[in-house]
mmCIF file of N, CA and C in Angstrom:
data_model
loop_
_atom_site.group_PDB
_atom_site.id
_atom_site.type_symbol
_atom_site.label_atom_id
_atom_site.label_comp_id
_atom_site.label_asym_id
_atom_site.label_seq_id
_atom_site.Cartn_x
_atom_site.Cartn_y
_atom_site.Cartn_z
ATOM 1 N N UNK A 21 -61.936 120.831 72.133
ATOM 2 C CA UNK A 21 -61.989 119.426 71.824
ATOM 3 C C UNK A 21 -62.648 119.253 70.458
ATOM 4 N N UNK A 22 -61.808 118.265 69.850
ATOM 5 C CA UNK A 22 -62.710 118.491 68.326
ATOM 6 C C UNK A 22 -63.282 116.828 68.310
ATOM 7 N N UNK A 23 -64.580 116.618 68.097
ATOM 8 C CA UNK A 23 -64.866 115.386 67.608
ATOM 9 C C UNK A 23 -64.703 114.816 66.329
ATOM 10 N N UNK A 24 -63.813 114.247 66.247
ATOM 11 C CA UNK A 24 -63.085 113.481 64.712
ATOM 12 C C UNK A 24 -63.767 112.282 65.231
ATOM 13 N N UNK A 25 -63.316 111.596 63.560
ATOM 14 C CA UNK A 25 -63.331 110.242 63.355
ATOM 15 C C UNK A 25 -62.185 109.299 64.104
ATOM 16 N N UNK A 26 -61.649 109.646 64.619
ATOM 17 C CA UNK A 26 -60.158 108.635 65.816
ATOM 18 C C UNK A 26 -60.570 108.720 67.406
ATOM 19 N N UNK A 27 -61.902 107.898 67.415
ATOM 20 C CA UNK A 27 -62.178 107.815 68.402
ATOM 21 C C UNK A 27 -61.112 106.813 69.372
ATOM 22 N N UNK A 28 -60.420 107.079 70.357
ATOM 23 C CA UNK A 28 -59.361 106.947 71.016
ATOM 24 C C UNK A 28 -59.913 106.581 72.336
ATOM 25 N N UNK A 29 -59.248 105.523 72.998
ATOM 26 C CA UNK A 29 -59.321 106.193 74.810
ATOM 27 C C UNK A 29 -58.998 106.912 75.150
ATOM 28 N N UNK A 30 -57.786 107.712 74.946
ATOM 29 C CA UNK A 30 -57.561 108.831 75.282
ATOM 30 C C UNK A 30 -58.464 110.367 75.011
ATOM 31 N N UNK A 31 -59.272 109.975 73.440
ATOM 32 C CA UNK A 31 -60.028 111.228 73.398
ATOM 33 C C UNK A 31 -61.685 110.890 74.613
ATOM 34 N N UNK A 32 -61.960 109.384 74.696
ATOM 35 C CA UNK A 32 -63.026 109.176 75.461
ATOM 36 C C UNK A 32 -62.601 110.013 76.811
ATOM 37 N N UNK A 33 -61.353 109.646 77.807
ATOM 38 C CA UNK A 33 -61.320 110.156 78.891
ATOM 39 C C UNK A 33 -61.253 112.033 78.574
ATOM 40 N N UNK A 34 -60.517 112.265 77.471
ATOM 41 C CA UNK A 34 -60.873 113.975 77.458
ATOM 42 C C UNK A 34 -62.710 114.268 77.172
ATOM 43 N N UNK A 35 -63.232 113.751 76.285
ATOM 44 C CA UNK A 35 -64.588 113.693 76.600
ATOM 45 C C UNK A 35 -65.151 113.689 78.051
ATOM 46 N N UNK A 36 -64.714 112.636 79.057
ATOM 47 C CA UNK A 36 -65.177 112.309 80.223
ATOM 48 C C UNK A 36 -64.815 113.721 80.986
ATOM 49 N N UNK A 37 -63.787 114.369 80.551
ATOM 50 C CA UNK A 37 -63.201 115.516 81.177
ATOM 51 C C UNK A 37 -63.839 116.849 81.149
ATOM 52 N N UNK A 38 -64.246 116.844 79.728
ATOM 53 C CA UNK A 38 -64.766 118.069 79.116
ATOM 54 C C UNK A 38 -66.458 117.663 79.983
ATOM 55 N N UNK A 39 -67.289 116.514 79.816
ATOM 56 C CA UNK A 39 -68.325 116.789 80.552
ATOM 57 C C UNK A 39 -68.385 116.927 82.122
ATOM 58 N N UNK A 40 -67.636 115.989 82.417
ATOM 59 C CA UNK A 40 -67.285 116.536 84.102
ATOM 60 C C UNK A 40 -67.400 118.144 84.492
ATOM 61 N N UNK A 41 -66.740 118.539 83.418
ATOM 62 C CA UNK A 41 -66.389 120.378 83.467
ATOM 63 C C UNK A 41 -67.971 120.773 83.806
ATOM 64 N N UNK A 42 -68.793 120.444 83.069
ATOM 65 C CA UNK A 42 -70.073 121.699 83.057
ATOM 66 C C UNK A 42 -70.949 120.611 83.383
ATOM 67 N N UNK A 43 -70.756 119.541 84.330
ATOM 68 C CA UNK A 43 -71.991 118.116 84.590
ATOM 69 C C UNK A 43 -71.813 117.741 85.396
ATOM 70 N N UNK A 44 -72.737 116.530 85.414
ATOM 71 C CA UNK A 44 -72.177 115.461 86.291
ATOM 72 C C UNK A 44 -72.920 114.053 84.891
ATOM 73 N N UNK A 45 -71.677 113.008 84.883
ATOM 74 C CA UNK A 45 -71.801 111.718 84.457
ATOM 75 C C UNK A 45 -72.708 110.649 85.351
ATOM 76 N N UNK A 46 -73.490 110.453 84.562
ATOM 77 C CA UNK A 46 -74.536 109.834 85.412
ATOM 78 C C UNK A 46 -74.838 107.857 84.976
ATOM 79 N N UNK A 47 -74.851 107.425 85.528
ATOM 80 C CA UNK A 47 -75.308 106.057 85.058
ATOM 81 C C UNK A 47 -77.164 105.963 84.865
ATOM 82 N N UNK A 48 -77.792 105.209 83.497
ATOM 83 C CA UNK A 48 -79.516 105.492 83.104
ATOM 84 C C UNK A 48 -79.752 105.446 84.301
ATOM 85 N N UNK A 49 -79.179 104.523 85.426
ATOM 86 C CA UNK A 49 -80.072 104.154 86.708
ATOM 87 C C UNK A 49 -79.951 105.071 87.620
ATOM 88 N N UNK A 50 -79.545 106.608 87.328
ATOM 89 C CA UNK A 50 -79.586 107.713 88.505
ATOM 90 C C UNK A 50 -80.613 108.684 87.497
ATOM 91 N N UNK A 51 -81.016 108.282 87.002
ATOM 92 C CA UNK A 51 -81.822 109.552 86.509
ATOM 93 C C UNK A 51 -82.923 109.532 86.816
ATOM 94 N N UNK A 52 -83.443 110.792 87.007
ATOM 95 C CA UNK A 52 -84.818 110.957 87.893
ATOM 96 C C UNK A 52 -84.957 112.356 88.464
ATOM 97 N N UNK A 53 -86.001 112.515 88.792
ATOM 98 C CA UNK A 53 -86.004 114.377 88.901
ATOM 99 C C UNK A 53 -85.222 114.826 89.539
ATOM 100 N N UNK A 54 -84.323 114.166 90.567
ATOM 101 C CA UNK A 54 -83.085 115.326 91.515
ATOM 102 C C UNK A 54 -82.278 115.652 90.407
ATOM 103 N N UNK A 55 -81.891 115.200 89.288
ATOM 104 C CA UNK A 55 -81.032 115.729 88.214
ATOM 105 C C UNK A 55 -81.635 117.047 87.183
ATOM 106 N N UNK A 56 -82.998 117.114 87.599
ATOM 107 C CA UNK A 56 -83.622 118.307 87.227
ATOM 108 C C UNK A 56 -82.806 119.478 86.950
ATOM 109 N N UNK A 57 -81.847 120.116 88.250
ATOM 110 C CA UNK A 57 -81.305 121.104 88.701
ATOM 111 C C UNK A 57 -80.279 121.302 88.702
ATOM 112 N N UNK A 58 -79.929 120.342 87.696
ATOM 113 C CA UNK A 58 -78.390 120.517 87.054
ATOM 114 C C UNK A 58 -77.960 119.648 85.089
ATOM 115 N N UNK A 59 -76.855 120.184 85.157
ATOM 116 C CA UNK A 59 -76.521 119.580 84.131
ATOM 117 C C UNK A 59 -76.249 117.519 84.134
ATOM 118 N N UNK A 60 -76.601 116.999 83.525
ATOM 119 C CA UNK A 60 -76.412 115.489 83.695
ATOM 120 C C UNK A 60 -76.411 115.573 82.542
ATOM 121 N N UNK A 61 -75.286 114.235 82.294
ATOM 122 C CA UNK A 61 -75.468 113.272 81.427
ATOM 123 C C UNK A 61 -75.068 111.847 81.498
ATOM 124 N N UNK A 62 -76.529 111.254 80.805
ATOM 125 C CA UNK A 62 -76.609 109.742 81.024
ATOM 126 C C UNK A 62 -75.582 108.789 80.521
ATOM 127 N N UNK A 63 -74.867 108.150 80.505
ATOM 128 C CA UNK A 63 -73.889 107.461 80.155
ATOM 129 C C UNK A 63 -74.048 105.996 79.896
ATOM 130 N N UNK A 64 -74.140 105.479 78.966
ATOM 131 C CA UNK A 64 -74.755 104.253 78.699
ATOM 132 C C UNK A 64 -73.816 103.610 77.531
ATOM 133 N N UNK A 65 -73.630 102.259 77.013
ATOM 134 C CA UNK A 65 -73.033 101.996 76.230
ATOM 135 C C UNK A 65 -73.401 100.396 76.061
ATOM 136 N N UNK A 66 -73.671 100.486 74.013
ATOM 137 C CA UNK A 66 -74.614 98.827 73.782
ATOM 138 C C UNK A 66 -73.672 98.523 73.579
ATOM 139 N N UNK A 67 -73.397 96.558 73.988
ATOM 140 C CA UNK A 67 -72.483 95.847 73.734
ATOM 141 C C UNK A 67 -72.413 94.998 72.547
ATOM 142 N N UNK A 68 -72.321 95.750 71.625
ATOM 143 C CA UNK A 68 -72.936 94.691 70.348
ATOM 144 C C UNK A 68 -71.939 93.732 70.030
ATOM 145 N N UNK A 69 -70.790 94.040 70.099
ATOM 146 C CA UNK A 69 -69.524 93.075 69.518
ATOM 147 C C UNK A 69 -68.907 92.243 70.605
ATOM 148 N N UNK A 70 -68.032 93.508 71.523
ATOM 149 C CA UNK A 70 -67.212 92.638 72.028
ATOM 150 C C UNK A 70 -66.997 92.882 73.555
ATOM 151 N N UNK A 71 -67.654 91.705 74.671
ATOM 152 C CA UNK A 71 -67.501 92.148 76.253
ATOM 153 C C UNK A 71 -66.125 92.420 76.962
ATOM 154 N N UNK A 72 -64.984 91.906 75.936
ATOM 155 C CA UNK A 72 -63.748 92.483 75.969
ATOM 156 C C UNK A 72 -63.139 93.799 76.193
ATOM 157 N N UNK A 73 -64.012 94.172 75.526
ATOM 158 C CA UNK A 73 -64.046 96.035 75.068
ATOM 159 C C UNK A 73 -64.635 96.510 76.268
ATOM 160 N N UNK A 74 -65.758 95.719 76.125
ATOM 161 C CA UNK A 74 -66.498 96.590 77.671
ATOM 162 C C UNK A 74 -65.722 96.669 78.740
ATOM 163 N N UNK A 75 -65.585 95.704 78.943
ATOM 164 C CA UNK A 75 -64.799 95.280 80.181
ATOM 165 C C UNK A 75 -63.327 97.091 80.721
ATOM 166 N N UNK A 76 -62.824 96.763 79.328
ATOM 167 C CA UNK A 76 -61.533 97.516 79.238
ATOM 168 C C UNK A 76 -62.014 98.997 79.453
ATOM 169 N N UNK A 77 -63.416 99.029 79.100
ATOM 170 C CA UNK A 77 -63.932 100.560 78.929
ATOM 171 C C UNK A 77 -64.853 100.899 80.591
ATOM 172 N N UNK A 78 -64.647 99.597 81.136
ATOM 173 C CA UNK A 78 -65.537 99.813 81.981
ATOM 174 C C UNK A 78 -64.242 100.210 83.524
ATOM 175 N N UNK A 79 -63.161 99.403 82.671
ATOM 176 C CA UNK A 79 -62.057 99.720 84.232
ATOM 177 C C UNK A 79 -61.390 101.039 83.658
ATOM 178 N N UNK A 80 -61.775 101.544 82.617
ATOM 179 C CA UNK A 80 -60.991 102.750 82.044
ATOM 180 C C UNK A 80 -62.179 103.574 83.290
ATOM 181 N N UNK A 81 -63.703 103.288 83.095
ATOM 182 C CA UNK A 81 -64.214 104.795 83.888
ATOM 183 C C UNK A 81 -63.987 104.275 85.227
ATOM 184 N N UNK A 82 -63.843 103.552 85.783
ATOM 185 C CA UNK A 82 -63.572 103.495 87.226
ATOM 186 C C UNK A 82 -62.290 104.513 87.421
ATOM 187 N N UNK A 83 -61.869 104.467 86.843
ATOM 188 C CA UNK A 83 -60.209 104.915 86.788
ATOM 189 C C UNK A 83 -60.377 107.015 86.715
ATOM 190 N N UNK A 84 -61.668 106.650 85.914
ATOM 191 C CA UNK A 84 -61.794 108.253 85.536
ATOM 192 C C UNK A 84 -63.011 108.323 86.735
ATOM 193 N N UNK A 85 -63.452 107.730 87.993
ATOM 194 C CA UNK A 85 -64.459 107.670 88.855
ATOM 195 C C UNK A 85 -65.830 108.273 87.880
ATOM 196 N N UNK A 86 -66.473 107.657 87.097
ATOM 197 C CA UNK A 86 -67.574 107.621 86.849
ATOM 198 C C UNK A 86 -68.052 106.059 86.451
ATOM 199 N N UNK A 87 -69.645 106.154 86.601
ATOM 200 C CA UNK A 87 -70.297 105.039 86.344
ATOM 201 C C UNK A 87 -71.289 105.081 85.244
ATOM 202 N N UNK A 88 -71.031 104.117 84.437
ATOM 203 C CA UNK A 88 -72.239 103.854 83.051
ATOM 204 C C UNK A 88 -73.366 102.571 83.382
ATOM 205 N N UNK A 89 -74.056 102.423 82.588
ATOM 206 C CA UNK A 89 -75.200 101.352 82.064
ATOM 207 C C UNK A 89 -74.341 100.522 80.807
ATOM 208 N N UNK A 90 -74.151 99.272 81.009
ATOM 209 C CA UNK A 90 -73.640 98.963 79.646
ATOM 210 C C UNK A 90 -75.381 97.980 79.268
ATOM 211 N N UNK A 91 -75.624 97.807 78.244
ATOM 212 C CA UNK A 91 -76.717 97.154 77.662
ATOM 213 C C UNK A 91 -75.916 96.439 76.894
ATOM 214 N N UNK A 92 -76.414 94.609 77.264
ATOM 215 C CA UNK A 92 -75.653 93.510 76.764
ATOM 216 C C UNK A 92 -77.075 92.766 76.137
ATOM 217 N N UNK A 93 -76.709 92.251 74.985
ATOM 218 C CA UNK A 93 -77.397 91.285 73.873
ATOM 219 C C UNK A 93 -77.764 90.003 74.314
ATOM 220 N N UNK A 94 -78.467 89.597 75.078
ATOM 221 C CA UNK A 94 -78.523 88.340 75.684
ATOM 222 C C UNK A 94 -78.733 87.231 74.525
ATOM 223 N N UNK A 95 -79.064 87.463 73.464
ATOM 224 C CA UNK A 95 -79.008 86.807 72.237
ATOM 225 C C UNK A 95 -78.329 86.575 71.088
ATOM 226 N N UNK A 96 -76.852 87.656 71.344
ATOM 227 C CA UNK A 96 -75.855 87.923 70.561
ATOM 228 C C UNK A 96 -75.183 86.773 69.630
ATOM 229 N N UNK A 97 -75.071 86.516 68.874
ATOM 230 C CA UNK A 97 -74.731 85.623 67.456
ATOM 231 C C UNK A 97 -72.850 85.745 67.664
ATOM 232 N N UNK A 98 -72.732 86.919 68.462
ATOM 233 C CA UNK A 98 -71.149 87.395 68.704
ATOM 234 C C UNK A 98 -70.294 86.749 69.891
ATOM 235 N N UNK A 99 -71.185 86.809 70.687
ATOM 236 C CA UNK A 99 -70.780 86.538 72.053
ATOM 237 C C UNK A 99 -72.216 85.940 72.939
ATOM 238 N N UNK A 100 -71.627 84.732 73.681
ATOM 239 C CA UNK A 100 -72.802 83.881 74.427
ATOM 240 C C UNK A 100 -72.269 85.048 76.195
ATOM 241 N N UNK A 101 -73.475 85.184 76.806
ATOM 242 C CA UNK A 101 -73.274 85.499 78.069
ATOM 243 C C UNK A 101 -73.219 84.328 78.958
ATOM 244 N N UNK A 102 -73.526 83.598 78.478
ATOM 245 C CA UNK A 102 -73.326 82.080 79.457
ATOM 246 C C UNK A 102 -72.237 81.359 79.437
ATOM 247 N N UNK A 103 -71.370 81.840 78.749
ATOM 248 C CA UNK A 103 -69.949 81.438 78.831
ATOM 249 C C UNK A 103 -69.501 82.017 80.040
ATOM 250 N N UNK A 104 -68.726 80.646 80.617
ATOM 251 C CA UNK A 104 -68.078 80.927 82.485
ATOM 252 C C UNK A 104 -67.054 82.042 82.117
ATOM 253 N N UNK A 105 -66.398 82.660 81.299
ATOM 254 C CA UNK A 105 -65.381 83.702 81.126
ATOM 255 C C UNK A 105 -66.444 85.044 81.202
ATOM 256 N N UNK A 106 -67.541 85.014 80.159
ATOM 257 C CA UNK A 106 -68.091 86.003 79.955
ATOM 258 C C UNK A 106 -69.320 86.372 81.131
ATOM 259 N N UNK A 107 -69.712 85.136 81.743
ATOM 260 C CA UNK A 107 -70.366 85.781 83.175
ATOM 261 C C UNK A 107 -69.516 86.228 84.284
ATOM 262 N N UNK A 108 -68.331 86.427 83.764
ATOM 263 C CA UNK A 108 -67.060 86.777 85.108
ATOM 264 C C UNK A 108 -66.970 88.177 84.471
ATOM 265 N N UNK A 109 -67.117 88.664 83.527
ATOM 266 C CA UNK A 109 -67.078 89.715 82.896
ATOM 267 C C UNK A 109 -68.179 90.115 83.239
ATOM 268 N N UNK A 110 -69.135 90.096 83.547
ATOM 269 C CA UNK A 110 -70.647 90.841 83.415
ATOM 270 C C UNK A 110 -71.112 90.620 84.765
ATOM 271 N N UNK A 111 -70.530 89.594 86.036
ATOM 272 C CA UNK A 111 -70.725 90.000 87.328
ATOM 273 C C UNK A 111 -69.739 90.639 87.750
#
C-alpha cells in the first residue's frame, strides 16, 4: 500500500484493510488497558468542514464493520450543529 497524496475512499477502506490485518480498529472510547495485549488502533476523525463528509465516512465504516470517534466543532463558523438537518446527522 503506498500512501500518496489521492486520498480516496477506496484507498481509506484498503487502509481499513491493511490495519484490520495486524489490529484491531478501535473507537478513543475503547481504549484502556485490555488493549495492552494487542495491536490497536484508535480511530478518530475532526470535523472541521463538512458533517456531510462525516456522515458518508461514517456509513462507509459501518459497511467496513468498524467504529470511530468523530470530534465535532460545536462553534464551527462552517457548520451550526443546531441545525434540525445537522442534529439528524450527529444523532
Amino acid at each position: 500500500m503506498s500512501f500518496d497524496s489521492d486520498f480516496s475512499y477506496k484507498f481509506y477502506s484498503e487502509l481499513v484493510s491493511a490495519c484490520n490485518e495486524v489490529g484491531r480498529i478501535v473507537p478513543l472510547r475503547e481504549y484502556g488497558a485490555g488493549l495492552r495485549d494487542q495491536i490497536s488502533f484508535i480511530w478518530r476523525h475532526d470535523i472541521d468542514i463538512d458533517l456531510n463528509a462525516a456522515l458518508s465516512m461514517a456509513i462507509m465504516e459501518v459497511e467496513l464493520g468498524i467504529s470511530s470517534t468523530y470530534m465535532v466543532i460545536p462553534t464551527s463558523p462552517l457548520y451550526s450543529i443546531s441545525s434540525k438537518k445537522n442534529i439528524a446527522i450527529l444523532y
